[in-house]
Coordinates of C-alpha atoms in Angstrom, one line a residue:
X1 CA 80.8 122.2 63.9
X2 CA 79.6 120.6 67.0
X3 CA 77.0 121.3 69.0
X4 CA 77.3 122.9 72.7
X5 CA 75.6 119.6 73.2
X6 CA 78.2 117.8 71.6
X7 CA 81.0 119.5 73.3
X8 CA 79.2 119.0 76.5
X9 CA 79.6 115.2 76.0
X10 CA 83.3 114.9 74.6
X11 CA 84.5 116.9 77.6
X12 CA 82.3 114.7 80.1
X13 CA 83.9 111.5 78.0
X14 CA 87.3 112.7 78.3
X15 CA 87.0 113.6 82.4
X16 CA 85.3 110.0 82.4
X17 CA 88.8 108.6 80.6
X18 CA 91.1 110.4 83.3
X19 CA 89.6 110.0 86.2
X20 CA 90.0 106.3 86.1
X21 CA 93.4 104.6 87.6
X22 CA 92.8 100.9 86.8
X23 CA 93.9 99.9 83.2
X24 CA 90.9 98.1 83.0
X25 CA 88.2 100.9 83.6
X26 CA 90.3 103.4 81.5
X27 CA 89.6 100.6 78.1
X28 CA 85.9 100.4 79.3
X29 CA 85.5 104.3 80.0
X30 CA 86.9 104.8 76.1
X31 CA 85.1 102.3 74.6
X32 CA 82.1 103.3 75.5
X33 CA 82.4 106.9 75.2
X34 CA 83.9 106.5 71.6
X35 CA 80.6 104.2 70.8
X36 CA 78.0 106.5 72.3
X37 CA 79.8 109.6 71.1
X38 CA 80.2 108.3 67.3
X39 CA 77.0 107.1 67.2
X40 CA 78.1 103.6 66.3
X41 CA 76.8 100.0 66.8
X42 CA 80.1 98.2 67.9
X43 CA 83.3 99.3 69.5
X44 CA 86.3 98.0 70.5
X45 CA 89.9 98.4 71.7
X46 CA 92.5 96.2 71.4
X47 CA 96.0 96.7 73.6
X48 CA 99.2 94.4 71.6
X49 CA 100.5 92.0 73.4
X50 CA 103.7 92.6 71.6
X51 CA 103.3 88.6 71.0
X52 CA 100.8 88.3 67.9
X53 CA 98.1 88.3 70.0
X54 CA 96.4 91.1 72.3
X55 CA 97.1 91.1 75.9
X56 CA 93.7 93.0 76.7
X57 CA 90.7 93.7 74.2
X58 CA 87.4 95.3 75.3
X59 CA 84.2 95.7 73.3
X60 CA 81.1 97.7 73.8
X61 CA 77.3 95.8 71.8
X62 CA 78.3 92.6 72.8
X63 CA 77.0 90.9 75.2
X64 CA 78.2 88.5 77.8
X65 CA 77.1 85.5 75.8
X66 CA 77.9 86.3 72.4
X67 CA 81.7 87.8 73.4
X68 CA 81.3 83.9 75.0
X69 CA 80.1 82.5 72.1
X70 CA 83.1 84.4 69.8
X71 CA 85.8 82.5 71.6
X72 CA 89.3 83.6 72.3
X73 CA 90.7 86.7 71.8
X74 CA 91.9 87.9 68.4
X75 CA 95.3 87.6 66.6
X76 CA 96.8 90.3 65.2
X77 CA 95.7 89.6 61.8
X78 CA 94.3 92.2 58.6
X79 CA 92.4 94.9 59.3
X80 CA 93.8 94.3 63.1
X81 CA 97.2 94.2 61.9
X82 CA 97.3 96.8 59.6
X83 CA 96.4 99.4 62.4
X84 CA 98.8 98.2 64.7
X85 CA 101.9 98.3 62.2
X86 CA 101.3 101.4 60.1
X87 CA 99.5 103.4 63.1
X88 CA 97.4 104.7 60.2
X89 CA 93.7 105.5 60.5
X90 CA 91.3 103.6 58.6
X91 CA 87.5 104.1 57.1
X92 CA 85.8 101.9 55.2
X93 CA 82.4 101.8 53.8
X94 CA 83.2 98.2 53.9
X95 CA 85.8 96.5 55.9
X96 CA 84.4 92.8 54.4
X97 CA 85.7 94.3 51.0
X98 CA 89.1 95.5 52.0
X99 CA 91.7 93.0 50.7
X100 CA 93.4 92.9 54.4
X101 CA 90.1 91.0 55.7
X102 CA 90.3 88.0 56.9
X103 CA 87.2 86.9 58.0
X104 CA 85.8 86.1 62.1
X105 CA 84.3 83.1 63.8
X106 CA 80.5 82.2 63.3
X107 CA 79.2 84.1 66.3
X108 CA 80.8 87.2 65.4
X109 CA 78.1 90.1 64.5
X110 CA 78.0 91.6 61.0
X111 CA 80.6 94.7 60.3
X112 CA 79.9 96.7 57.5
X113 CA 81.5 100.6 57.8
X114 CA 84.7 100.7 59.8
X115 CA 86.4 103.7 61.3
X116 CA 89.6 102.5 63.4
X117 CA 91.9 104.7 65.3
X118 CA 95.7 103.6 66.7
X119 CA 96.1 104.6 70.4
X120 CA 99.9 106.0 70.3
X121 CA 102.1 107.5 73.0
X122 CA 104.5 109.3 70.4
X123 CA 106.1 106.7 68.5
X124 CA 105.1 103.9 70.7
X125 CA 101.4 102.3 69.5
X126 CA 100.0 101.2 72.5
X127 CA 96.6 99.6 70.7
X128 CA 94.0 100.4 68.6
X129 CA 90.2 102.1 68.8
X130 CA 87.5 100.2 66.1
X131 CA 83.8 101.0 65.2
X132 CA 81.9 100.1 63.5
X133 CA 78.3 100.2 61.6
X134 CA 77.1 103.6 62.1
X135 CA 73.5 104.0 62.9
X136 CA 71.6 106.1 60.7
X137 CA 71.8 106.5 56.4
X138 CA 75.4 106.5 54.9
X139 CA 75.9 108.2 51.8
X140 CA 75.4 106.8 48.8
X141 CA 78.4 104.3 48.1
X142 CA 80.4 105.8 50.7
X143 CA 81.3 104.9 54.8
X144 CA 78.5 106.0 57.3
X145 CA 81.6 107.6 59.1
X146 CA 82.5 110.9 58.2
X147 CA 85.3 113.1 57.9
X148 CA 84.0 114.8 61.4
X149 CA 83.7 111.0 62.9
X150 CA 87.7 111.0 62.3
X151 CA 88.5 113.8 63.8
X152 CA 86.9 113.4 67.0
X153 CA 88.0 109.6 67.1
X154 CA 91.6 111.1 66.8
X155 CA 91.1 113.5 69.9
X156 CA 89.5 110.4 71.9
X157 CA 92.6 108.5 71.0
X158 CA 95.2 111.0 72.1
X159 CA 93.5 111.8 75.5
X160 CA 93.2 108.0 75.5
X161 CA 96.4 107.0 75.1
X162 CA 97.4 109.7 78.3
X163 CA 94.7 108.1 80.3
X164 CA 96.1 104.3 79.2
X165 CA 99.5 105.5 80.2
X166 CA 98.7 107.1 83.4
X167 CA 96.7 104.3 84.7
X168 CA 99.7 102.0 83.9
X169 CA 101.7 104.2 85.9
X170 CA 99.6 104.2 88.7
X171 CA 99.3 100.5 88.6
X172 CA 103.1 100.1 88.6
X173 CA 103.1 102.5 91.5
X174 CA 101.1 100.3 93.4
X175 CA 103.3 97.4 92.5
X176 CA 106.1 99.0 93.9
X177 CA 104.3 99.7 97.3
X178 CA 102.9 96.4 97.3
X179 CA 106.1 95.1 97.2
X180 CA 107.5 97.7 99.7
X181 CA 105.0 95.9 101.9
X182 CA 106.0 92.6 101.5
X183 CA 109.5 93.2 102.6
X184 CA 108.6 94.7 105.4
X185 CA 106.2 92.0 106.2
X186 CA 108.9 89.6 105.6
X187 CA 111.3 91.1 107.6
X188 CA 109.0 91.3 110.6
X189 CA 108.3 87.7 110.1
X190 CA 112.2 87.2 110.3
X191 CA 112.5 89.0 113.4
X192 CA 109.2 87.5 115.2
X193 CA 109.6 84.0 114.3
X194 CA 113.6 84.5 114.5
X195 CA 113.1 84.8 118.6
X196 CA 110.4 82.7 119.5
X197 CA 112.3 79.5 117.5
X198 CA 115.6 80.9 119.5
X199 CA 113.5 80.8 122.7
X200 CA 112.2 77.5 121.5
X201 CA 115.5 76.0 121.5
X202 CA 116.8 77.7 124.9
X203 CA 113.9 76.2 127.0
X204 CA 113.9 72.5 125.3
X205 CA 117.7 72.5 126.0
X206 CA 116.2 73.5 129.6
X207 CA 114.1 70.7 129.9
X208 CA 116.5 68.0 128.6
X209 CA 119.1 69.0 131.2
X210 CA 116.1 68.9 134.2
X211 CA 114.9 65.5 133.3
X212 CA 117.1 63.1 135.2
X213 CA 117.7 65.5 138.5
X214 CA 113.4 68.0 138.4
X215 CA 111.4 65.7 136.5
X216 CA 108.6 68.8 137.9
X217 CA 110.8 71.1 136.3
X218 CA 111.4 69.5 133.5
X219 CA 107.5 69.0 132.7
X220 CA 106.9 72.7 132.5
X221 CA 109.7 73.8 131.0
X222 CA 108.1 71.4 128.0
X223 CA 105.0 73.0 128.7
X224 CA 106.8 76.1 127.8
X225 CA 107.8 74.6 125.0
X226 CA 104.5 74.3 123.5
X227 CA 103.0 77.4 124.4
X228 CA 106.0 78.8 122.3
X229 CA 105.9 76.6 119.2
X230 CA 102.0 77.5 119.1
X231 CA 102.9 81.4 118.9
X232 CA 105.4 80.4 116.3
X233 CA 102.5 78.7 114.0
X234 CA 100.5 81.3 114.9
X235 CA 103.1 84.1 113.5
X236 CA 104.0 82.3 110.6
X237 CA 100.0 81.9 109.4
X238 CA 99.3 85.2 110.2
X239 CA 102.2 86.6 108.0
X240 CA 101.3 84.1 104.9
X241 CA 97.9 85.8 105.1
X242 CA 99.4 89.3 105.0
X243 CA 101.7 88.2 102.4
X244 CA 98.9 86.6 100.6
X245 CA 97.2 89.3 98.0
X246 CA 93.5 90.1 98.5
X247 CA 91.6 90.4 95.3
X248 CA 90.2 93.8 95.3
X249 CA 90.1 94.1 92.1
X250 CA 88.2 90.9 91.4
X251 CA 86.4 90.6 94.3
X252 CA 86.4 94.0 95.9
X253 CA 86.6 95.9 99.2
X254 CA 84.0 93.6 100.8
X255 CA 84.8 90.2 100.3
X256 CA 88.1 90.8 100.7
X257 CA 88.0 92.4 104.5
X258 CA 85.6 89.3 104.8
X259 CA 88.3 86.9 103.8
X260 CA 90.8 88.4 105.7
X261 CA 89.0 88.2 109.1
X262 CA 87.6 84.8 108.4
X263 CA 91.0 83.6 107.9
X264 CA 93.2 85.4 110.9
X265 CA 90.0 83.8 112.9
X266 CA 91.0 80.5 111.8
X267 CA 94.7 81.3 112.5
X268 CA 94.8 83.1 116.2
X269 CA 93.4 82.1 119.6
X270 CA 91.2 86.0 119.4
X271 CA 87.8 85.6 118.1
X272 CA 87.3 88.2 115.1
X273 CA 84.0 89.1 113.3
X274 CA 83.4 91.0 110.3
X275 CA 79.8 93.6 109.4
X276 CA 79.3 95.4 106.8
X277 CA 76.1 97.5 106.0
X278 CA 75.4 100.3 103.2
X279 CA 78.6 99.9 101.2
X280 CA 79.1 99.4 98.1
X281 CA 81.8 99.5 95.1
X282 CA 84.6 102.7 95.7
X283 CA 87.4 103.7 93.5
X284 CA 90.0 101.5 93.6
X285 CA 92.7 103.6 95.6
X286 CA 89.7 104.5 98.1
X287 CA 89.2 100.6 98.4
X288 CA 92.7 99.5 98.7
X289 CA 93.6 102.5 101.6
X290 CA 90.6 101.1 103.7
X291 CA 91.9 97.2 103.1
X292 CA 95.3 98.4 104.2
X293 CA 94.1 100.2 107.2
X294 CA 92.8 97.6 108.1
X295 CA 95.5 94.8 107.9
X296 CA 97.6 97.3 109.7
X297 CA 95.6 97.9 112.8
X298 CA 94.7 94.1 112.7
X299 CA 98.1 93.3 112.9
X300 CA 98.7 95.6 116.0
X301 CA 95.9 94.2 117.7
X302 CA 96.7 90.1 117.4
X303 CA 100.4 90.9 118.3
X304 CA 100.9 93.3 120.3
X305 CA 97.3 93.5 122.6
X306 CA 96.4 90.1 123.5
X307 CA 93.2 90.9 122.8
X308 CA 90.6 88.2 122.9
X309 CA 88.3 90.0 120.8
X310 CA 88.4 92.0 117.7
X311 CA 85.7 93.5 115.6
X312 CA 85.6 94.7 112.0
X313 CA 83.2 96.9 110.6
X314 CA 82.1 98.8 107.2
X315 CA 79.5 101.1 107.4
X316 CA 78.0 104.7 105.7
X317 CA 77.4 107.6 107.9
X318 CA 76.2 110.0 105.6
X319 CA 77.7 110.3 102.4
X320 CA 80.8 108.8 104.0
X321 CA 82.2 105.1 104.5
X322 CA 83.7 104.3 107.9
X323 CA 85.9 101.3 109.0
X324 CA 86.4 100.7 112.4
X325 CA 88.9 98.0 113.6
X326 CA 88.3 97.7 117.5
X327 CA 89.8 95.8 120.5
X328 CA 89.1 94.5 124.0
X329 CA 93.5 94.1 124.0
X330 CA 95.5 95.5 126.5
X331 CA 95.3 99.3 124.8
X332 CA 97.9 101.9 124.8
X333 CA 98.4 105.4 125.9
X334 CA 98.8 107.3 122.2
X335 CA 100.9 110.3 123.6
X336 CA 103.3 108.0 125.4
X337 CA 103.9 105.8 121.9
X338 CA 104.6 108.9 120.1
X339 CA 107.5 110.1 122.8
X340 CA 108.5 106.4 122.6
X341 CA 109.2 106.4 118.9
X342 CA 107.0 103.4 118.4
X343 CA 103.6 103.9 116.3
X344 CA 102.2 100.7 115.6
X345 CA 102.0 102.0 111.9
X346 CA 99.9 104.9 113.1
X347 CA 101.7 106.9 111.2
X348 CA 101.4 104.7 107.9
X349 CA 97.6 104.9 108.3
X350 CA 97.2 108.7 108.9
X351 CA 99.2 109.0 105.5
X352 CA 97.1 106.5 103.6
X353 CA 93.6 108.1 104.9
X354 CA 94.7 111.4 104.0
X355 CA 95.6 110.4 100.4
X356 CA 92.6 109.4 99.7
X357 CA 90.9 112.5 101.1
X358 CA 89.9 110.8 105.0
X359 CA 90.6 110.9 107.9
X360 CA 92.0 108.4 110.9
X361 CA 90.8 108.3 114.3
X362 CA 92.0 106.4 117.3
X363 CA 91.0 105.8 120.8
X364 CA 93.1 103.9 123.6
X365 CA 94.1 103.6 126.7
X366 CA 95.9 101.5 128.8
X367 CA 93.4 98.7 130.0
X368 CA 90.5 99.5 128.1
X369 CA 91.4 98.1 124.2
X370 CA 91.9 100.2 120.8
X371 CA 89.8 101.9 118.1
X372 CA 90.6 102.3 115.0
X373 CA 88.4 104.5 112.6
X374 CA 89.1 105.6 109.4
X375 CA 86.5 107.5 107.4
X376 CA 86.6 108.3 103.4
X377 CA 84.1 110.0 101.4
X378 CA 81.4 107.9 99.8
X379 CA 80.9 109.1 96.2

């Protein structure tokens, strides 16, 4: 029987597993906690790739340069295999003695005692948990891992494989919306670029009917002409950069409202900065509300304020993170866009800040530019 103690740190492990929403984070949460909770010198856990191979596979006691040093990812090959076809647990006082080994590159550390879990969602076997080497003395002749040791690794499995599967969910969620967004993007660029090329055509036909009889006419009608096929540019770069990904979850929330601003910079006649102080790394759907926020009331404020000016910031107050998108455009009265039926996505972004537990803020009027504020807790 386990400790209070004990008990204490399985049910912090398992609230660690399922609090996580990235795939990633959810294989690194329960690795760890099977490695610190077992007691063991090695973990790992190894998703199929339904190919021979594994499409993921996350270890805890290696280091950076050693994992380097291993090479590529395994194949699904003895001890490996085994797991993954007959979603059978396995301990071993000796995996290097089981017939099913196989053997693994130069760099790879020493395995002795073995104590390997599948990861299943019913029937389906999603991966598989390893250890290996317990610390501290094995019994005579027999695997440092007991009985106990199984047990526990088969709860961590179960509650792992509902974490796995959840996060995956979540993930294809935000697939979906991502591509919801895309659309939608896609169909505005339709619609924006759509008139301004059939405005295009309208005044150069103008201007090639003037030539002969108002040469003076003609000359600004070509002016025109101009000024319209720079907003086209301008719409069509500033819709490949909302169609265009950011990498939060390589790069995070950071550098990717850097990029963002650096690049509509580059693509619109408004100057746009970007300061950050304070923040660092949030959960991931904290992170990706903010980013969207903020492409949202970007957008409204290159296209529909003429504003010269936009700044971006990302700051703590308090325990909180705040981002605040303002404007020095032509601003709006918020009652009168509600009566309208138009909201410039406010809408959108009240929904998005209130999932995440925040709040939106904004402050216009007509003349005087827009603020944008959207505040989330920190922690």
């Amino acid at each position: 029987m386990r400790s209070r103690t004990g008990l204490a740190a399985v049910s912090a492990a398992l609230l660690a597993m399922n609090r996580q929403l990235q795939v990633r984070d959810v294989l690194q949460t329960i690795v760890a906690s099977a490695r610190d909770l077992l007691d063991a010198e090695y973990a790992a856990l190894g998703v199929s790739d339904d190919r021979g191979g594994f499409a993921r596979f996350v270890v805890a006691g290696v280091d950076d340069e050693q994992w380097k040093a291993i090479g590529p990812l395994p194949r699904q090959h003895g001890i490996l295999a085994a797991m993954l076809r007959d979603a059978a647990p396995q301990r071993l006082a000796d995996v290097r003695r089981d017939p099913r080994f196989q053997g693994w590159p130069a760099a790879h550390p020493e395995l002795a005692d073995f104590l390997g879990m599948p990861v299943a969602d019913g029937e389906e076997v999603l991966g598989a948990l390893f250890l290996a080497n317990k610390r501290g003395p094995a019994e005579r002749g027999g695997c440092g891992f007991t009985g106990e040791d199984e047990e526990l690794l088969r709860v961590l499995a179960e509650h792992a494989a509902i974490a796995l599967t959840n996060a995956r969910l979540h993930e294809r969620s935000r697939e979906l919306t991502i591509a919801g967004e895309r659309a939608r993007i896609a169909h505005e660029l339709h619609d924006a670029v759509s008139q301004k090329l059939f405005s295009l055509r309208l005044t150069a036909q103008a201007a090639a009917a003037l030539v002969d009889r108002d040469p003076a006419r003609a000359r600004e009608e070509l002016r025109q002409v101009a000024a319209l096929a720079a907003e086209a540019a301008d719409e069509l770069r500033a819709t490949v950069v909302e169609l265009r990904p950011a990498a939060l979850e390589d790069d995070g929330l950071v550098a990717a409202l850097r990029s963002q601003v650096q690049v509509l910079d580059r693509a619109h006649g408004a100057s746009l900065t970007f300061d950050t102080q304070g923040v660092k790394a949030l959960p991931a759907d904290r992170e990706e509300a903010l980013l969207r926020v903020a492409q949202e009331a970007l957008h409204n404020a290159l296209r529909h304020s003429g504003a010269g000016r936009v700044e971006v910031s990302l700051t703590r107050r308090g325990a909180a993170v705040v981002l605040r998108v303002s404007d020095d455009g032509s601003g709006f009265d918020p009652t009168a866009v509600r009566r309208a039926g138009r909201h410039l996505g406010l809408v959108s972004m009240r929904d998005r800040a209130a999932a995440v537990g925040g709040t939106l803020t904004v402050e216009s009027e007509s003349g005087k530019g827009t603020a944008v504020e959207m505040e989330v807790p920190g922690g």
